[in-house]
Structures are given as C-alpha cells and as structure tokens.
GROMACS .gro file of C-alpha atoms in nm:
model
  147
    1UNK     CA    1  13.499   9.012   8.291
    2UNK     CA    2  13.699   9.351   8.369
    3UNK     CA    3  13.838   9.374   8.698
    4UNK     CA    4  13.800   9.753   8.884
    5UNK     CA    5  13.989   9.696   9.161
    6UNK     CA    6  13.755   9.748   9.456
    7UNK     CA    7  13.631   9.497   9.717
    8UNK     CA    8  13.311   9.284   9.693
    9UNK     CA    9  13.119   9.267  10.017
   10UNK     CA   10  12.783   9.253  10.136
   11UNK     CA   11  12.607   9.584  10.185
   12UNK     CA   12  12.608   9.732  10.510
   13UNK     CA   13  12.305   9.799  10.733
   14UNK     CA   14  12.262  10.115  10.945
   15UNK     CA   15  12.065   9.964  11.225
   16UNK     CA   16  11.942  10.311  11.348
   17UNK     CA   17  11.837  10.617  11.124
   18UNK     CA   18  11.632  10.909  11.070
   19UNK     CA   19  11.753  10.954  10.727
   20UNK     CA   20  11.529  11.234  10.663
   21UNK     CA   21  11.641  11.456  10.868
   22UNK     CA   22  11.929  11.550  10.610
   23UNK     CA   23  11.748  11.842  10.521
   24UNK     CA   24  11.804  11.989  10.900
   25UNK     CA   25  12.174  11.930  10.827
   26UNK     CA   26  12.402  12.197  11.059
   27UNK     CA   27  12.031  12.333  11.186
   28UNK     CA   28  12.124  12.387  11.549
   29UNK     CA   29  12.486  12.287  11.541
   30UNK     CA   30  12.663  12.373  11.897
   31UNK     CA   31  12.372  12.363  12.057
   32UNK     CA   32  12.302  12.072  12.381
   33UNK     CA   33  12.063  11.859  12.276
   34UNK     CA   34  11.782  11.974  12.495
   35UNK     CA   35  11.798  12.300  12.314
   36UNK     CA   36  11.893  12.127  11.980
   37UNK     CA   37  11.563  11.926  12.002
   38UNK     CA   38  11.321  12.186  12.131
   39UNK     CA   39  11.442  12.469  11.913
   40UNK     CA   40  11.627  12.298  11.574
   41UNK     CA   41  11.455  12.000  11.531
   42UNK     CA   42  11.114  11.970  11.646
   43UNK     CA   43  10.976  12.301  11.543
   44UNK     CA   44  11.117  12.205  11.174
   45UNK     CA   45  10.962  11.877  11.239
   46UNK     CA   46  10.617  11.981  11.307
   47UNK     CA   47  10.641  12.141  10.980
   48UNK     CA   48  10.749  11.853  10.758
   49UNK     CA   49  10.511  11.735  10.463
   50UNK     CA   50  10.496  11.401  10.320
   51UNK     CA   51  10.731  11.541  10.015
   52UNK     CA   52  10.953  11.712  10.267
   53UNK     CA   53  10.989  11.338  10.416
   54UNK     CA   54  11.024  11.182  10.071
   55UNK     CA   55  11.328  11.509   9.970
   56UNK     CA   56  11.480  11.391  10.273
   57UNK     CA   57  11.454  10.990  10.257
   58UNK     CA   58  11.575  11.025   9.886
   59UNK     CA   59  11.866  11.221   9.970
   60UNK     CA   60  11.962  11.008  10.226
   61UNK     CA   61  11.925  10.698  10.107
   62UNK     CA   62  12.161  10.814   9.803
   63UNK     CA   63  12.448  10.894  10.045
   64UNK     CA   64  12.399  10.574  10.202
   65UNK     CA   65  12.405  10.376   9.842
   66UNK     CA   66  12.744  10.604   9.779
   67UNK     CA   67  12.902  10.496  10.129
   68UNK     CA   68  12.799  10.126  10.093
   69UNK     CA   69  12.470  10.135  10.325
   70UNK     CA   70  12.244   9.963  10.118
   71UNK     CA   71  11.979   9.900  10.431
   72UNK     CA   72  11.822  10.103  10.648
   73UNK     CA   73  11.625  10.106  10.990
   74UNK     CA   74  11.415  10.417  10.963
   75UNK     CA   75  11.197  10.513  11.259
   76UNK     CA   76  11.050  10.861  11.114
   77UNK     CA   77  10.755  11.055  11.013
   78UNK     CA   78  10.499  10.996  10.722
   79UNK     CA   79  10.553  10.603  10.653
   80UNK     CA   80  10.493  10.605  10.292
   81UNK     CA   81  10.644  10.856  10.171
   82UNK     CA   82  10.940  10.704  10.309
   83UNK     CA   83  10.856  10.369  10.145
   84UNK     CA   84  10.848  10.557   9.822
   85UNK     CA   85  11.181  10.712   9.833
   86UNK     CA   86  11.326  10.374   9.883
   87UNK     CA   87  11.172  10.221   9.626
   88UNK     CA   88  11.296  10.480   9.399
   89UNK     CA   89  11.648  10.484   9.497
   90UNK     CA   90  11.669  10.105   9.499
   91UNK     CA   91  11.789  10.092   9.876
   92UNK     CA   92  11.650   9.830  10.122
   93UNK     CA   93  11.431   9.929  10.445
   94UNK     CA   94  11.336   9.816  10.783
   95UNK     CA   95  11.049  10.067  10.970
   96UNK     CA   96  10.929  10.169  11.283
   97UNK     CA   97  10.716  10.453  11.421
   98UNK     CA   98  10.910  10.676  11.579
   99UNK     CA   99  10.893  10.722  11.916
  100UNK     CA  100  10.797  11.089  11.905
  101UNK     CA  101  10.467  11.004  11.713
  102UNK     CA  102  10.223  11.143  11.935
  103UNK     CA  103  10.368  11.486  11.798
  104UNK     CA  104  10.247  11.390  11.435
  105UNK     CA  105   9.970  11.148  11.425
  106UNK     CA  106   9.977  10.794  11.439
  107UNK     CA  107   9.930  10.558  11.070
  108UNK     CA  108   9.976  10.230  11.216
  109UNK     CA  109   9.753  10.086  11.488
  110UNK     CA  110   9.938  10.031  11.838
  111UNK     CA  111  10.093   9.701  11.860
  112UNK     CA  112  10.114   9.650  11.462
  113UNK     CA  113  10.354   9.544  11.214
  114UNK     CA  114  10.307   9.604  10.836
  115UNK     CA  115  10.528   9.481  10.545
  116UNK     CA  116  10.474   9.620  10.195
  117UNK     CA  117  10.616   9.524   9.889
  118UNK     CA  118  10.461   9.654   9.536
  119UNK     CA  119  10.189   9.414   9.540
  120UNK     CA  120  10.142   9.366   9.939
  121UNK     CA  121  10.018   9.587  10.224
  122UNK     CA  122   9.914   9.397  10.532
  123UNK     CA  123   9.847   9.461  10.905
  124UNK     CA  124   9.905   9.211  11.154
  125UNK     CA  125   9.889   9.220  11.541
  126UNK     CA  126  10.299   9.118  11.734
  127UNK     CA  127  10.391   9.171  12.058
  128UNK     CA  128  10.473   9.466  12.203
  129UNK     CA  129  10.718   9.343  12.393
  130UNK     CA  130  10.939   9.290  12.062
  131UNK     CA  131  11.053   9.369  11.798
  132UNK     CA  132  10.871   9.197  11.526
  133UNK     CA  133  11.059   9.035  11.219
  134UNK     CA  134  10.767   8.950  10.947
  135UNK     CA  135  10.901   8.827  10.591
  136UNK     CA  136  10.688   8.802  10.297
  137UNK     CA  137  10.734   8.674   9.939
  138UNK     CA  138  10.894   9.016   9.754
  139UNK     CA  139  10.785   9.090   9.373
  140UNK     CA  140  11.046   9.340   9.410
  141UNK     CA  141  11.426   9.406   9.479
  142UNK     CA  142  11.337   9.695   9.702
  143UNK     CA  143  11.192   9.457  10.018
  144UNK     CA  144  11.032   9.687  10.311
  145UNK     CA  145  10.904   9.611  10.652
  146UNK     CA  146  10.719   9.742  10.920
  147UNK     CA  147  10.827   9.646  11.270
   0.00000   0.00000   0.00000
C-alpha cells in the first residue's frame, strides 16, 4: 500500500442544489435577486433542453467529485437527463421537482416519489406533508431517488 498523504473521510452531501445551473455562471451578477430571477435566470431557464440540463448536471457534478461532494440533492428541470449525468459521472443523487415546475411541465404525478436505479423505475404515492425517503435494492454504485 502507498501512502499519498491526504485524509480519508466520507463524502460530503450538498443537501440543496441546482447543479445545472453552472452554465448561467456570472449571468446576472450584481443584480437583486428579483431582477436576477426575472431577467438572468428564468428567461435562460425557459430555454433549457434536456441536453442543456444534462451539460449542466455533468459539469457540476464533476466540480463536486473534485471538491469532495460526492452526493447531491437536486431539485431542477428535466428529471432524467439529470439522472443520466449522474450516472455517468459516478456521483450519488437525491431528487425533487423543483418548486418552479409549473413554468416547465410537470414528469412526476403530484404527491409521488420515484427511485431509479439501472434496472428499476417505480412510482409510488407518500405524503405530501414529507419528505419521502424510499430505498431500493441498487444494481449499481450510482443509487438515485426521487423524493
């Protein structure tokens, strides 16, 4: 065994992310956040495609890998394409709708949680007055949920 001379520690988990939105990087810096939404972000937004999402997620995902992030809670558009580019980098994921949906369609049905690994895709009805945690056997390193 060679010894590097770094630290061994769990991964860390960034509990709340858009990751992304990378590609809108310095879009609207300066501005207050009303006008930052309504004229940086949301027009670009309304705009994104599913591979826009996935260029994003992959980016982002990498730079959390680099820093040491190696989970994720994602609340952001176009679900799978998101799921993809987390499967490809290797990263681990936690998802949610975002709250803005109603801008961009909705995939899930209200009230719905969904976990997918390679060889699963389910729907299943939780509470909407939590947040749901739903495990399910993984065939692969790359474990994703729906919540």
């Amino acid at each position: 065994m060679v010894a590097l001379g770094g630290l061994v520690m769990p991964g860390l988990v960034n509990a709340h992310c858009h990751a992304a939105m990378t590609l809108f990087r310095s879009a609207g810096d300066g501005l207050p956040l009303d006008r930052w939404l309504s004229e940086a972000i949301w027009p670009r937004e309304a705009k994104m495609t599913p591979d826009d999402v996935h260029a994003g997620m992959v980016l982002g995902s990498l730079e959390m890998l680099l820093a040491g992030v190696t989970t994720s809670m994602e609340m952001y558009l176009h679900d799978e394409a998101i799921i993809e580019a987390v499967r490809r980098t290797g990263g681990r994921l936690v998802s949610s709708p975002g709250i803005i949906r109603a801008l961009h369609g909705a995939d899930l049905p209200a009230g719905s949680t969904r976990c997918v690994n390679s060889t699963l895709a389910t729907t299943v009805p939780t509470s909407a007055s939590r947040l749901a945690s739903v495990r399910t056997r993984s065939t692969t390193s790359t474990p994703i949920c729906f919540a």
